[in-house]
Tab-separated table of C-alpha atoms in Angstrom:
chain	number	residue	atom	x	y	z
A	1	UNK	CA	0.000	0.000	0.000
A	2	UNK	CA	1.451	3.165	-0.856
A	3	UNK	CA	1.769	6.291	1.403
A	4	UNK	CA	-0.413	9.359	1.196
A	5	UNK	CA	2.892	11.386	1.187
A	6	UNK	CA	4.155	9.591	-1.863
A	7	UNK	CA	3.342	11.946	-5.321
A	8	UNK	CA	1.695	8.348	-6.659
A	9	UNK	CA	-1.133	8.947	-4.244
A	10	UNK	CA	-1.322	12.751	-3.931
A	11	UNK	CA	-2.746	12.622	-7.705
A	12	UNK	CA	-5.770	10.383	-6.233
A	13	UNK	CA	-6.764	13.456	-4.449
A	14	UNK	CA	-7.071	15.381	-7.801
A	15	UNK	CA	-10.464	14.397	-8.577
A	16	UNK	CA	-10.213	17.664	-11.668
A	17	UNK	CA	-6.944	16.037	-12.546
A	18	UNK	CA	-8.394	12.439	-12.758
A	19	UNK	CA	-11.950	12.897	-14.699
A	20	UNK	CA	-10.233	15.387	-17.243
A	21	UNK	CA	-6.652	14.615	-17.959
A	22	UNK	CA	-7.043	10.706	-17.177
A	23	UNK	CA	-10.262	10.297	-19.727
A	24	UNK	CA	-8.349	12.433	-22.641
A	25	UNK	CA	-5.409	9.712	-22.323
A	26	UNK	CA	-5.278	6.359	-22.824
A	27	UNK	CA	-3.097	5.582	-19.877
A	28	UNK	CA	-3.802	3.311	-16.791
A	29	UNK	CA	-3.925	4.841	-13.433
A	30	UNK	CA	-0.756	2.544	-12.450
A	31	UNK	CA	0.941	4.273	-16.127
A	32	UNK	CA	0.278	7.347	-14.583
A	33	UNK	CA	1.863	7.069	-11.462
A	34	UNK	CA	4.868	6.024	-12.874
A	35	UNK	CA	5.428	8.865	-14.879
A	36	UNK	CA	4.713	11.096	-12.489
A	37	UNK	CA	7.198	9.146	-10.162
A	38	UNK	CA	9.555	9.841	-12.502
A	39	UNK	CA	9.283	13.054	-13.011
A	40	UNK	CA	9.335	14.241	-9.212
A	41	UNK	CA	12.611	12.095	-9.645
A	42	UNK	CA	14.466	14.418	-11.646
A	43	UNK	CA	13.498	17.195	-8.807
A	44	UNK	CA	15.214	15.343	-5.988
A	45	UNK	CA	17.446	17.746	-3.876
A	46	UNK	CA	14.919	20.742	-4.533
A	47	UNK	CA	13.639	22.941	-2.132
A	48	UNK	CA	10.259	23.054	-1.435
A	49	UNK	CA	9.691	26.865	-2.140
A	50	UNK	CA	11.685	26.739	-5.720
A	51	UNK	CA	9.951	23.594	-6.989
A	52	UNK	CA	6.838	25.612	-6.330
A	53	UNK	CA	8.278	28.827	-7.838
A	54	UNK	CA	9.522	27.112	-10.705
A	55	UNK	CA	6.324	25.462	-11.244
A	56	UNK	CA	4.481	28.588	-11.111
A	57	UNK	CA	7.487	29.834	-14.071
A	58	UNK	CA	5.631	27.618	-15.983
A	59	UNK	CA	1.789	27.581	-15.263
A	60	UNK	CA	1.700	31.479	-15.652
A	61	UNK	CA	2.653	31.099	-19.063
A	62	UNK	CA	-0.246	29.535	-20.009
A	63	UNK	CA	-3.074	31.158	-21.728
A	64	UNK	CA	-6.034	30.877	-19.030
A	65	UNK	CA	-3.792	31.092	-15.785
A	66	UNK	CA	-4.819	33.525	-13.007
A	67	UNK	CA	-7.563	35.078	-15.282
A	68	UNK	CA	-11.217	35.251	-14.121
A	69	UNK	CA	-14.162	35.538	-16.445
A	70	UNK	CA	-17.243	37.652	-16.337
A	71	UNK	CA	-19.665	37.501	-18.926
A	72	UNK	CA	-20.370	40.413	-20.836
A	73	UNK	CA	-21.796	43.052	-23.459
A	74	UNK	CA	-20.897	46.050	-25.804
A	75	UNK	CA	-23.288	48.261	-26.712
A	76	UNK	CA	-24.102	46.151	-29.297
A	77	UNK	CA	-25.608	43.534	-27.022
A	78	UNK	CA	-22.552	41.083	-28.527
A	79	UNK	CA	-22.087	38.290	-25.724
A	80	UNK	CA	-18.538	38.706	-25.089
A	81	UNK	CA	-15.974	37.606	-22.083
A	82	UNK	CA	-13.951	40.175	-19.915
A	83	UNK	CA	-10.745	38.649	-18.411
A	84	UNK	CA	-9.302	40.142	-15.091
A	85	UNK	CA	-5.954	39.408	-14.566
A	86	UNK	CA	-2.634	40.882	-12.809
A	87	UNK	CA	-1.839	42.543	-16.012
A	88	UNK	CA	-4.558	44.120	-17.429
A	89	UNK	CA	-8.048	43.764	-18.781
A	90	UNK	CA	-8.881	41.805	-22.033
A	91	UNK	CA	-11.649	40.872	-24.202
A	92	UNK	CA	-12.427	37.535	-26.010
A	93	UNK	CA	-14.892	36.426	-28.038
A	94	UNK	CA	-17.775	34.071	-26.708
A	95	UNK	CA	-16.123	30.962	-27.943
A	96	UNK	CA	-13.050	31.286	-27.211
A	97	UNK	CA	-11.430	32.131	-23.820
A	98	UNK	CA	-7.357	31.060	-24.662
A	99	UNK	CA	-6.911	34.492	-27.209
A	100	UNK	CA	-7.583	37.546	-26.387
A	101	UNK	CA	-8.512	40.241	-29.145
A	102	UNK	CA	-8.174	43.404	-26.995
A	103	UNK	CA	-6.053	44.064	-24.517
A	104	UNK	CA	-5.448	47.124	-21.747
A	105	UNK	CA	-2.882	47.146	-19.302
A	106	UNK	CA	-3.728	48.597	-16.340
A	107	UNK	CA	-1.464	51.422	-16.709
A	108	UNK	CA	-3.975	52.748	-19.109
A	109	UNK	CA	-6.651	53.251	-17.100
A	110	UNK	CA	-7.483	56.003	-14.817
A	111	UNK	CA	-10.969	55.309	-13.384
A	112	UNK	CA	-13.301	52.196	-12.898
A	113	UNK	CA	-16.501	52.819	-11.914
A	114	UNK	CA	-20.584	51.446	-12.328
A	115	UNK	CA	-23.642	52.154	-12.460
A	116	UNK	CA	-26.450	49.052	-11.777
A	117	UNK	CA	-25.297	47.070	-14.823
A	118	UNK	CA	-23.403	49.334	-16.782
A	119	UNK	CA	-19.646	49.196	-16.067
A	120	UNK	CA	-17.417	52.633	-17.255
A	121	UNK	CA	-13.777	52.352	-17.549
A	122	UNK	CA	-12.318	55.736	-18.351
A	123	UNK	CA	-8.475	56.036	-20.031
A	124	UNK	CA	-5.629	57.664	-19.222
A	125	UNK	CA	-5.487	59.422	-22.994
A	126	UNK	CA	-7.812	62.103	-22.614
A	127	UNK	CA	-8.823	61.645	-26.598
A	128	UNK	CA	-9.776	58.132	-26.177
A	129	UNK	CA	-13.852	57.640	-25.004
A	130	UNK	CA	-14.995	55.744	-22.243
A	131	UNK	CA	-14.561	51.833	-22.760
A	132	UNK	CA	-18.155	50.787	-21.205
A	133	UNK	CA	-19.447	47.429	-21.327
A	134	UNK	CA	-22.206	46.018	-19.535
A	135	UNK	CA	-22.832	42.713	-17.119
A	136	UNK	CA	-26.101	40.356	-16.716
A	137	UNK	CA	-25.878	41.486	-12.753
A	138	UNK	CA	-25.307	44.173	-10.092
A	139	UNK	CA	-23.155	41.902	-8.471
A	140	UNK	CA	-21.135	40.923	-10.841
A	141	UNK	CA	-19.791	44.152	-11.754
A	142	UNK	CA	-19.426	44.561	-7.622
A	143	UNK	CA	-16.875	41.423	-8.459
A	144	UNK	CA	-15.302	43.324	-11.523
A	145	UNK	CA	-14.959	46.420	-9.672
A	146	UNK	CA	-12.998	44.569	-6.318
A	147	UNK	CA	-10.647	42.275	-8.754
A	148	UNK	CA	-10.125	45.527	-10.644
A	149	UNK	CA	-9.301	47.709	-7.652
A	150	UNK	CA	-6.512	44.809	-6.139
A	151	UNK	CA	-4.697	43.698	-9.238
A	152	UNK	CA	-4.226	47.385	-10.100
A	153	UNK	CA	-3.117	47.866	-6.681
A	154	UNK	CA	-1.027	44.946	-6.849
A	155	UNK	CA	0.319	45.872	-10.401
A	156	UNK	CA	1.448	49.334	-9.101
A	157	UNK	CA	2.896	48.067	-6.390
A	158	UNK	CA	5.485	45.717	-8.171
A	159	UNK	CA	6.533	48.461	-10.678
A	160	UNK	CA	7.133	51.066	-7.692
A	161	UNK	CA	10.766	51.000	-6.228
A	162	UNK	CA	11.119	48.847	-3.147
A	163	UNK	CA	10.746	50.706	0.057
A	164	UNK	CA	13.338	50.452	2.935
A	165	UNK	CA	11.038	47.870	4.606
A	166	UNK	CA	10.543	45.633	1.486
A	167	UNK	CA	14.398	45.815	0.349
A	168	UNK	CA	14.930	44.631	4.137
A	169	UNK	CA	12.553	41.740	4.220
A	170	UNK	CA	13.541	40.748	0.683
A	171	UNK	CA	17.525	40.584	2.336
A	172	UNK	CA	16.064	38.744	5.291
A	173	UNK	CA	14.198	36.227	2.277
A	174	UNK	CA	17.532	35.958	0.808
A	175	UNK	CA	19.241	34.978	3.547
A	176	UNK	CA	16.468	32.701	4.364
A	177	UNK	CA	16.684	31.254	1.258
A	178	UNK	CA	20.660	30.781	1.505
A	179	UNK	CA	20.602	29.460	4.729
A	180	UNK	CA	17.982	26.764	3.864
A	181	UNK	CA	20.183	26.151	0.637
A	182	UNK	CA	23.431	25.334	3.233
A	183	UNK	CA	20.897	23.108	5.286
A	184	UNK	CA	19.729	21.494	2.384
A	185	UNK	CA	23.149	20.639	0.752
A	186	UNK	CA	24.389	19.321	4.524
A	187	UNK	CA	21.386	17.084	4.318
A	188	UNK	CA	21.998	15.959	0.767
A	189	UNK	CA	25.531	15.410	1.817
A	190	UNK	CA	24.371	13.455	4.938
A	191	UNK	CA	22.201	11.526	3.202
A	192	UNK	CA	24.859	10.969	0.355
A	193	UNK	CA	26.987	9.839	2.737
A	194	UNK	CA	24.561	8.030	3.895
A	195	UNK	CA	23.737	6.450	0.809
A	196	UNK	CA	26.769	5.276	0.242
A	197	UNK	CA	27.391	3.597	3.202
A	198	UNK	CA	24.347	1.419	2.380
A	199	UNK	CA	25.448	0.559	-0.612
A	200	UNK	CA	28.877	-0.348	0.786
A	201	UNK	CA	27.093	-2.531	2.967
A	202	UNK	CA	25.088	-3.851	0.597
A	203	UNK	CA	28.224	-4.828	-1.706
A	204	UNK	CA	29.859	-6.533	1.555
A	205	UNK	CA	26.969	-8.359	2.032
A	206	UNK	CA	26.788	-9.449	-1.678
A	207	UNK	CA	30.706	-10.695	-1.543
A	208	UNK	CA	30.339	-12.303	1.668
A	209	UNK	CA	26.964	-14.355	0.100
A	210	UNK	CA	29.528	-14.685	-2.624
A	211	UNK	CA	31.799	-16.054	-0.573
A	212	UNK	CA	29.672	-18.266	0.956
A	213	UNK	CA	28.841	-19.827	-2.333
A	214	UNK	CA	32.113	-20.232	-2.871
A	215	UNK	CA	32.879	-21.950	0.446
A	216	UNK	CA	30.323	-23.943	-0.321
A	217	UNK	CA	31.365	-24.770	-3.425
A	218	UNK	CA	34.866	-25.475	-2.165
A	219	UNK	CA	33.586	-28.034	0.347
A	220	UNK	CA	30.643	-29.585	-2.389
A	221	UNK	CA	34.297	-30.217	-4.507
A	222	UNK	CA	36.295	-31.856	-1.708
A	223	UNK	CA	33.407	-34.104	-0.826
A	224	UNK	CA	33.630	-35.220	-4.266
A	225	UNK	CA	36.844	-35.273	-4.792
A	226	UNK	CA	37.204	-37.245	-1.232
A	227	UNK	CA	34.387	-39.954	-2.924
A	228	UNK	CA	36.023	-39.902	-5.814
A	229	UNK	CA	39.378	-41.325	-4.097
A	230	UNK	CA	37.918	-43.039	-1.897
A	231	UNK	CA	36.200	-44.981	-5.225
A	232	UNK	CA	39.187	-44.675	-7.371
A	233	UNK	CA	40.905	-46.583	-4.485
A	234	UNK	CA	38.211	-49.344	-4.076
A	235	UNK	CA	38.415	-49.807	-8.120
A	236	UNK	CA	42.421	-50.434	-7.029
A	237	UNK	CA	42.081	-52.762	-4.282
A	238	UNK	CA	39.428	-54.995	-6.763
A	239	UNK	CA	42.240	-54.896	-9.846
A	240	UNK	CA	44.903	-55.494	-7.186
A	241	UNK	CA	42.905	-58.739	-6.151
A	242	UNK	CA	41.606	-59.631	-9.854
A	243	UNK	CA	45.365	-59.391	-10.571
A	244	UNK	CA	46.295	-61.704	-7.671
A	245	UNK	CA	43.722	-64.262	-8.626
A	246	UNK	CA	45.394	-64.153	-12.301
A	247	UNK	CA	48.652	-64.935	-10.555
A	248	UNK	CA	47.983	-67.836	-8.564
A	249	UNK	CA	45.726	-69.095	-11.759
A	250	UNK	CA	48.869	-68.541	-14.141
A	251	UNK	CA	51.122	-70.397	-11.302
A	252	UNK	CA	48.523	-73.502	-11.230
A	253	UNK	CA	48.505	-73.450	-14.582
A	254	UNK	CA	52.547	-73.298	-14.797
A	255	UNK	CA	52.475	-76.002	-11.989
A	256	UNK	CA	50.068	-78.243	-14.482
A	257	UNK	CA	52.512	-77.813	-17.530
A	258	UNK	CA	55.670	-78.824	-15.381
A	259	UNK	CA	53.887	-81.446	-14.345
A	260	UNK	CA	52.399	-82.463	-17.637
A	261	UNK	CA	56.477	-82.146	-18.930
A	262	UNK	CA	57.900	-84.371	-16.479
A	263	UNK	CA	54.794	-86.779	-16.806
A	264	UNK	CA	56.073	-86.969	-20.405
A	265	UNK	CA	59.392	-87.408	-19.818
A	266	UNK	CA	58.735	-90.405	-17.238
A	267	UNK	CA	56.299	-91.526	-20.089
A	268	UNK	CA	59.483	-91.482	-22.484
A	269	UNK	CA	61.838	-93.359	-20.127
A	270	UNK	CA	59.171	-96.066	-19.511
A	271	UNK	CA	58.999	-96.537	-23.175
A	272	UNK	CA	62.437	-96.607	-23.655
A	273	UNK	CA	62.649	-98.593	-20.579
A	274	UNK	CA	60.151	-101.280	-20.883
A	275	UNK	CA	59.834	-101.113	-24.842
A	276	UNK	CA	56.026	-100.659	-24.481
A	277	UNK	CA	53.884	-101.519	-27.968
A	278	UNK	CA	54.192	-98.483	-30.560
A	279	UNK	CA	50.750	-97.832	-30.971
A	280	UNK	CA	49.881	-97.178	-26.992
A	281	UNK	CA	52.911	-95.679	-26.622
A	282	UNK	CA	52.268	-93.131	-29.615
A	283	UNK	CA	48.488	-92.797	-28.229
A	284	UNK	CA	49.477	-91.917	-25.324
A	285	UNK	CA	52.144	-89.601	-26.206
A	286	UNK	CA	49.518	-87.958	-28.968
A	287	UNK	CA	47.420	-87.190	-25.755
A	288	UNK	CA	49.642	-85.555	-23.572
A	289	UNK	CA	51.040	-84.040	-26.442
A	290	UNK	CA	47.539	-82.612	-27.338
A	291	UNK	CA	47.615	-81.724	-23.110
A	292	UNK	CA	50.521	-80.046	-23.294
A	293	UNK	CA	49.085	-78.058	-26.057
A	294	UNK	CA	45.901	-77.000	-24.530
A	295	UNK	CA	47.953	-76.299	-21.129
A	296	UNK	CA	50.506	-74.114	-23.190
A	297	UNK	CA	47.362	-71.750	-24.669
A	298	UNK	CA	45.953	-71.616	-21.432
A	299	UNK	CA	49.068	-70.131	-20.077
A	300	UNK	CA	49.653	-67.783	-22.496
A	301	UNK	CA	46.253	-66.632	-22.278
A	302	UNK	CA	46.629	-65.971	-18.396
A	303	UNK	CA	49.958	-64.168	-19.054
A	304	UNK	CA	48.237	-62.056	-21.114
A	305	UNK	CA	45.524	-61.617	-18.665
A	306	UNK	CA	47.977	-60.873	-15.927
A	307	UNK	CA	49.527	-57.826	-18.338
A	308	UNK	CA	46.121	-56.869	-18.956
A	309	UNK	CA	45.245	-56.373	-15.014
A	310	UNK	CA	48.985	-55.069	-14.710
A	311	UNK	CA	48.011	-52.302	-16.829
A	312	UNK	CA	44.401	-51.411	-15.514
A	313	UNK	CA	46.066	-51.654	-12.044
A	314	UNK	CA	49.099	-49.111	-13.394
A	315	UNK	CA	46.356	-46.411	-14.455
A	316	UNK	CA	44.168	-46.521	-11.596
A	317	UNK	CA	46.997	-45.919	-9.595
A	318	UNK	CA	47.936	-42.959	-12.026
A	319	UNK	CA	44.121	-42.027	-11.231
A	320	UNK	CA	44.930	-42.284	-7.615
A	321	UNK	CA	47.853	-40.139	-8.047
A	322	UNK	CA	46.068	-37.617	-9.951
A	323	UNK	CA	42.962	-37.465	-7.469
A	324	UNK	CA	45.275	-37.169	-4.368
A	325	UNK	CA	47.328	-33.903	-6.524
A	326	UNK	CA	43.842	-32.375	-6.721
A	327	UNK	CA	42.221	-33.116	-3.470
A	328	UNK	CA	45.437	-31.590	-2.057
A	329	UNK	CA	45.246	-28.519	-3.887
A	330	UNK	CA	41.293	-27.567	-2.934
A	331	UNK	CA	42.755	-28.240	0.701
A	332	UNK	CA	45.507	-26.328	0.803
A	333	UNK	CA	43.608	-23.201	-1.048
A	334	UNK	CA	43.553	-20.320	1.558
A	335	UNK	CA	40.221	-19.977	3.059
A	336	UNK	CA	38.253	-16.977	2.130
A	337	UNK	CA	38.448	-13.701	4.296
A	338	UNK	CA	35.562	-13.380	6.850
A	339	UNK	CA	33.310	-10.511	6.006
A	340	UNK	CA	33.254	-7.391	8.115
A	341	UNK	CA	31.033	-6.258	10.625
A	342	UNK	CA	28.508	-3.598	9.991
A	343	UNK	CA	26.099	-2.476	12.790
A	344	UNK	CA	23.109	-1.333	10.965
A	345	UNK	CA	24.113	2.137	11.022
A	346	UNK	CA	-0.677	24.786	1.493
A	347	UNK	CA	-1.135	28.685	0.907
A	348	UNK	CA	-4.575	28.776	1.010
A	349	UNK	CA	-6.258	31.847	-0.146
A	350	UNK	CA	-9.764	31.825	0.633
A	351	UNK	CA	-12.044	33.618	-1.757
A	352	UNK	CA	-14.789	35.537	0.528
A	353	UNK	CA	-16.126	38.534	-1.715
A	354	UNK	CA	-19.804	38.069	-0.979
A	355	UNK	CA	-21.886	41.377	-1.227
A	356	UNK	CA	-21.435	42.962	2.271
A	357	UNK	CA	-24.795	43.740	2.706
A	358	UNK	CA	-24.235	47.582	1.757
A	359	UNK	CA	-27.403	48.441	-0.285
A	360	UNK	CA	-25.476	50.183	-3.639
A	361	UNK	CA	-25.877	49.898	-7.373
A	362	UNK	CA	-22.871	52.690	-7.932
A	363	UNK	CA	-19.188	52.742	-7.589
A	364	UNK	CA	-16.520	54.612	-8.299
A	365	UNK	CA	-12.723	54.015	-7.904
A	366	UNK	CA	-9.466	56.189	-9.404
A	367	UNK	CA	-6.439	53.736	-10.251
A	368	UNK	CA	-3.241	55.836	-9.833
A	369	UNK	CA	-0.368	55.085	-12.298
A	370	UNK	CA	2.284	57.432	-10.494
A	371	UNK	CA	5.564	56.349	-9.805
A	372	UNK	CA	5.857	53.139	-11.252
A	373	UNK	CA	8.842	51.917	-13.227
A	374	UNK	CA	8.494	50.426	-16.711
A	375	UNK	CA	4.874	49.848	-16.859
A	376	UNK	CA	4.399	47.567	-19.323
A	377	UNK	CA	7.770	45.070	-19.100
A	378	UNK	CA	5.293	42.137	-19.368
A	379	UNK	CA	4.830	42.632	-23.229
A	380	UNK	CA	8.603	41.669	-23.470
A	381	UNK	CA	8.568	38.804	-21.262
A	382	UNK	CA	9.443	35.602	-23.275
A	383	UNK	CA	7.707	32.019	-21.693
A	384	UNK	CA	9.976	30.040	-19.649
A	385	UNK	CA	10.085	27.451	-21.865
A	386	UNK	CA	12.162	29.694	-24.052
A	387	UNK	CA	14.123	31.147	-21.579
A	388	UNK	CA	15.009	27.593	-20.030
A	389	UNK	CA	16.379	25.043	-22.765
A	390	UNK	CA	15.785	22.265	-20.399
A	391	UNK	CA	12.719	23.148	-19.248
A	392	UNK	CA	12.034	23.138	-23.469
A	393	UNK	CA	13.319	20.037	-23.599
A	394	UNK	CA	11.516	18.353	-20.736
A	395	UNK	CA	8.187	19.973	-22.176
A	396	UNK	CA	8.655	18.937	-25.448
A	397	UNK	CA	9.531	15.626	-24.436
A	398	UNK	CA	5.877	15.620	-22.023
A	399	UNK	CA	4.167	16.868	-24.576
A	400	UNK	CA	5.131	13.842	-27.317
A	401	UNK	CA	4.692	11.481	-24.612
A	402	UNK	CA	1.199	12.126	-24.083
A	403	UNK	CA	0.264	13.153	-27.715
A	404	UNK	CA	0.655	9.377	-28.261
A	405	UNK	CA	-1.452	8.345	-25.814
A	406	UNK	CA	-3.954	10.876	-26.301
A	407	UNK	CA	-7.297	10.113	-27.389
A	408	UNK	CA	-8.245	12.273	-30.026
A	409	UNK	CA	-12.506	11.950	-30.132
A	410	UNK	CA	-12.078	13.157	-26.235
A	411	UNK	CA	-10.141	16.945	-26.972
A	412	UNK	CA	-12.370	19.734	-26.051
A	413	UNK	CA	-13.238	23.143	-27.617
A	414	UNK	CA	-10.090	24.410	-25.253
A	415	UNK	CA	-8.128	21.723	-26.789
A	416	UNK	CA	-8.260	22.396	-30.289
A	417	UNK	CA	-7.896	26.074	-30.032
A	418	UNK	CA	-4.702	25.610	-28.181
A	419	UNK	CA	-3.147	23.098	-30.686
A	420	UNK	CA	-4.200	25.716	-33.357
A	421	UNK	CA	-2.423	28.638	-31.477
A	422	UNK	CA	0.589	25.708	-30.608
A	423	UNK	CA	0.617	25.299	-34.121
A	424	UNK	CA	0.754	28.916	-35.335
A	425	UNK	CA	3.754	29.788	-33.329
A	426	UNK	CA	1.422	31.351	-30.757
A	427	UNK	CA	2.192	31.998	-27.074
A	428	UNK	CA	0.709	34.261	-24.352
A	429	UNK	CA	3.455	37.155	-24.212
A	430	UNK	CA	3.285	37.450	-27.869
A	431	UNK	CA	-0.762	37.631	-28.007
A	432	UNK	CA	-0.423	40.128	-25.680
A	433	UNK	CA	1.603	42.466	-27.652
A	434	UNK	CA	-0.317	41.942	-30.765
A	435	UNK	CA	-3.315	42.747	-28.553
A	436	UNK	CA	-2.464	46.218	-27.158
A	437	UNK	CA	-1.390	47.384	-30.590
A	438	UNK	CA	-2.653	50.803	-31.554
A	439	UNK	CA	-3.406	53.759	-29.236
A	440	UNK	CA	-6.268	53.177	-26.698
A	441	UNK	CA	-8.629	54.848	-28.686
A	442	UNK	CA	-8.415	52.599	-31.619
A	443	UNK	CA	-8.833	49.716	-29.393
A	444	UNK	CA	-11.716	50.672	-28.120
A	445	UNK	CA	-13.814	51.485	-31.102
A	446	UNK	CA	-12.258	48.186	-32.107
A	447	UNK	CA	-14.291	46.594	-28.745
A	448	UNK	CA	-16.944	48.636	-30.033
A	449	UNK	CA	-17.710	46.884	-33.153
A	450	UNK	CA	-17.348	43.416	-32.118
C-alpha cells in the first residue's frame, strides 16, 4: 500500500486532474503514477519553495492562468468575455477564452466605476472615449470592480521601487533562502553519505553471500573429490585382487605344464625302458602331447591376462595419483576472508467577496499610475520554456509522450484552439503584444464593433 505522502497517491486526491486529464489519455492509473514518479525524480534535492516557484514559471505562461471571467456586453448587445488578470483587462470572443482580441494594461486606465449594470472604464489618454461594457448582474460588476481595484493595486505596487522595509525583508528572504540552501546541501551530503554507506554494505553483504557460495562450493568439490578417491581406491584394491587371482591361476597353470612335462618325460623313459607296444605308446604320447598343447594356450592366455590387469592396475593408480594432486590442492587453497562487521548504522487563499450587505448599485474608484517603473515590461517577457532550454526540452519531451497516448474523439473546444495557437507559433506574451497594438482609442472602437 502506498503512502499518502508519496506523489503516486497525492494525484488520487485530484479528482479535476483524474476525470479530465485521465479520460483524454489512454493511460492506466498505475501508467500514470509512474510517470509522475519519474518526473518528481528528476526534482530530488529541490527545495520546497523553488519547486513551487519554478512550477508557477511555468503555469503562468499559459493562456487561461490567473484570469477570471465575467460575462459580458458592448453596446451592441454582442455576448462577449472580460478577463481580469494581474496585467490588465482583455476581451475575447464568446467561444473562445485562450486568445484575447483586446487588450489594456492597467497602466492605461485612470478610473473604474458602475452604475447598476453598466460598467465605465475611463483612459488615461484624454482623446480616447470611455470603454463601457455592460454585465447580466449588479453583483457581478461589484466582483469586476474589487478584482479591478486589487490587481491594479497589486500591479502598481510591483513596478514602484522597493521601500526600505521591502528591500529589508527581501535581504532577510535571501538569507532565508541561503541558509535553507546550506541546510539542504548538509542534508543531501548526509544523506549521500549516507547512501553510500548502504550501498557499501550492501556490496559486503553481496561478496560475503559470494563467498559463501564459494565456500560452499569449495567443500561440495572436496566431498567429491574425497568420494572420488575413496572410489578410485576401491576400483584399485578390486584390480589389485583380480590381478592376484590371475597370478595364482597362471602359477597352477605353470604347476600343471611342469607337471604335464615331467609326466612326459617319465612316459618317455618307460617306453624306452620297458619297450612298451608303438601304438599305446604313440596314443598316449599324442594325448599328452595334445595336453601339453591346450595347457601351453591356457598359459599364455593368463599371461596375457595378468599384463592386462597389470596395466588397468598401473592407471588406476595414475588415477589415484592424480585425485590425491587435486584433493590436495582444494585443501591447501587459503580460506576466504571473513566478512566485516557492519552495525546497521498549502497557501490557502480563501475567496470571501460576498456582497457585504451595503445596499449600492454605484461605484466609483481612481487607479493611480504614479511612480511606477516600466509599466508595461510584461509585453517583453518571453515564456519560460524559451528562456530555459531544459525546461524546453523536458516539455517537449511531455508533450510527445502524451500526444501518443492521447485520445483524439475526447479533446475539447479548449483543446483544439490551443493546438491551433501551438501550431501557429502562438504563445501568451506574444498575443499580448499583438493585442495592445494601436493607441487606446483605436482599441476601443475596435471593442466597439465586435
Amino acid at each position: 500500500m502506498r503512502s499518502w505522502s508519496s506523489p503516486s497517491s497525492q494525484i488520487q486526491q485530484e479528482n479535476s486532474f483524474l476525470i479530465r486529464v485521465m479520460d483524454q489519455h489512454k493511460l492506466t492509473r498505475d501508467q500514470w503514477e509512474d510517470r509522475i514518479q519519474v518526473w518528481h525524480a528528476e526534482h530530488r534535492g529541490m527545495l520546497k519553495d523553488s519547486a513551487m516557484l519554478e512550477y508557477l514559471k511555468i503555469a503562468q505562461d499559459l493562456e487561461m492562468y490567473g484570469i477570471n471571467y465575467f460575462e459580458i456586453k458592448n453596446k451592441k448587445g454582442t455576448d462577449l468575455w472580460l478577463g481580469v488578470d494581474a496585467l490588465g483587462l482583455n476581451i475575447y470572443e464568446k467561444d473562445d477564452k485562450l486568445t484575447p482580441k483586446i487588450g489594456f494594461p492597467w497602466s492605461e486606465i485612470r478610473n473604474i466605476s458602475f452604475n447598476d449594470k453598466k460598467f465605465v472604464i475611463k483612459p488615461i489618454d484624454k482623446k480616447a472615449p470611455d470603454f463601457v461594457f455592460y454585465a447580466p448582474r449588479l453583483r457581478i460588476n461589484k466582483r469586476i470592480l474589487q478584482l479591478c481595484m486589487g490587481n491594479h493595486e497589486l500591479y502598481m505596487r510591483r513596478r514602484k521601487p522597493d521601500t526600505i522595509e521591502v528591500q529589508q525583508m527581501k535581504a532577510q528572504a535571501r538569507e532565508e533562502k541561503h541558509q535553507k540552501q546550506l541546510e539542504r546541501q548538509q542534508l543531501e551530503t548526509e544523506k549521500k553519505r549516507r547512501e553510500t554507506v548502504e550501498r557499501e554494505k550492501e556490496q559486503m553483504m553481496r561478496e560475503k553471500e559470494e563467498l559463501m557460495l564459494r565456500l560452499q562450493d569449495y567443500e561440495q568439490k572436496t566431498k567429491k573429490a574425497e568420494k572420488e578417491l575413496s572410489d578410485q581406491i576401491q576400483r584399485a584394491l578390486q584390480l589389485e585382487e583380480e590381478r592376484q587371482r590371475a597370478q595364482e591361476a597362471a602359477e597352477r597353470l605353470e604347476a600343471d605344464r611342469v607337471a604335464a612335462l615331467r609326466a612326459k618325460e617319465e612316459l618317455q623313459r618307460q617306453a624306452a625302458d620297458q619297450m612298451k607296444s608303438q601304438e599305446q605308446l604313440a596314443a598316449e604320447l599324442a594325448e599328452y602331447t595334445a595336453k601339453i598343447a591346450l595347457l601351453e594356450e591356457a598359459r599364455r592366455r593368463k599371461e596375457d591376462e595378468v599384463e592386462e590387469w597389470q596395466h588397468r592396475a598401473k592407471e588406476a593408480q595414475d588415477d589415484l595419483v592424480k585425485t590425491k594432486e587435486e584433493l590436495h590442492l582444494v585443501m591447501t587453497a587459503p580460506p576466504p576472508p571473513p566478512p566485516p562487521v557492519y552495525e546497521p548504522v498549502s497557501y490557502h487563499v480563501q475567496d470571501n467577496l460576498q456582497d457585504e450587505g451595503t445596499e449600492y448599485t454605484g461605484y466609483s474608484a481612481e487607479l493611480s499610475s504614479e511612480g511606477i517603473l516600466d509599466d508595461r515590461n510584461e509585453e517583453k517577457r518571453i515564456t519560460e520554456a524559451e528562456k530555459n532550454e531544459r525546461v524546453q526540452r523536458q516539455l517537449m519531451t511531455l508533450t510527445n509522450e502524451l500526444s501518443q497516448a492521447r485520445d483524439e474523439n475526447k479533446r475539447t473546444h479548449n483543446d483544439i484552439i490551443h493546438n491551433e495557437n501551438m501550431r501557429q507559433g502562438r504563445d501568451k506574451y506574444k498575443t499580448l503584444r499583438q493585442i495592445r497594438q494601436g493607441n487606446t482609442k483605436q482599441r476601443i472602437d475596435e471593442f466597439e464593433a465586435m
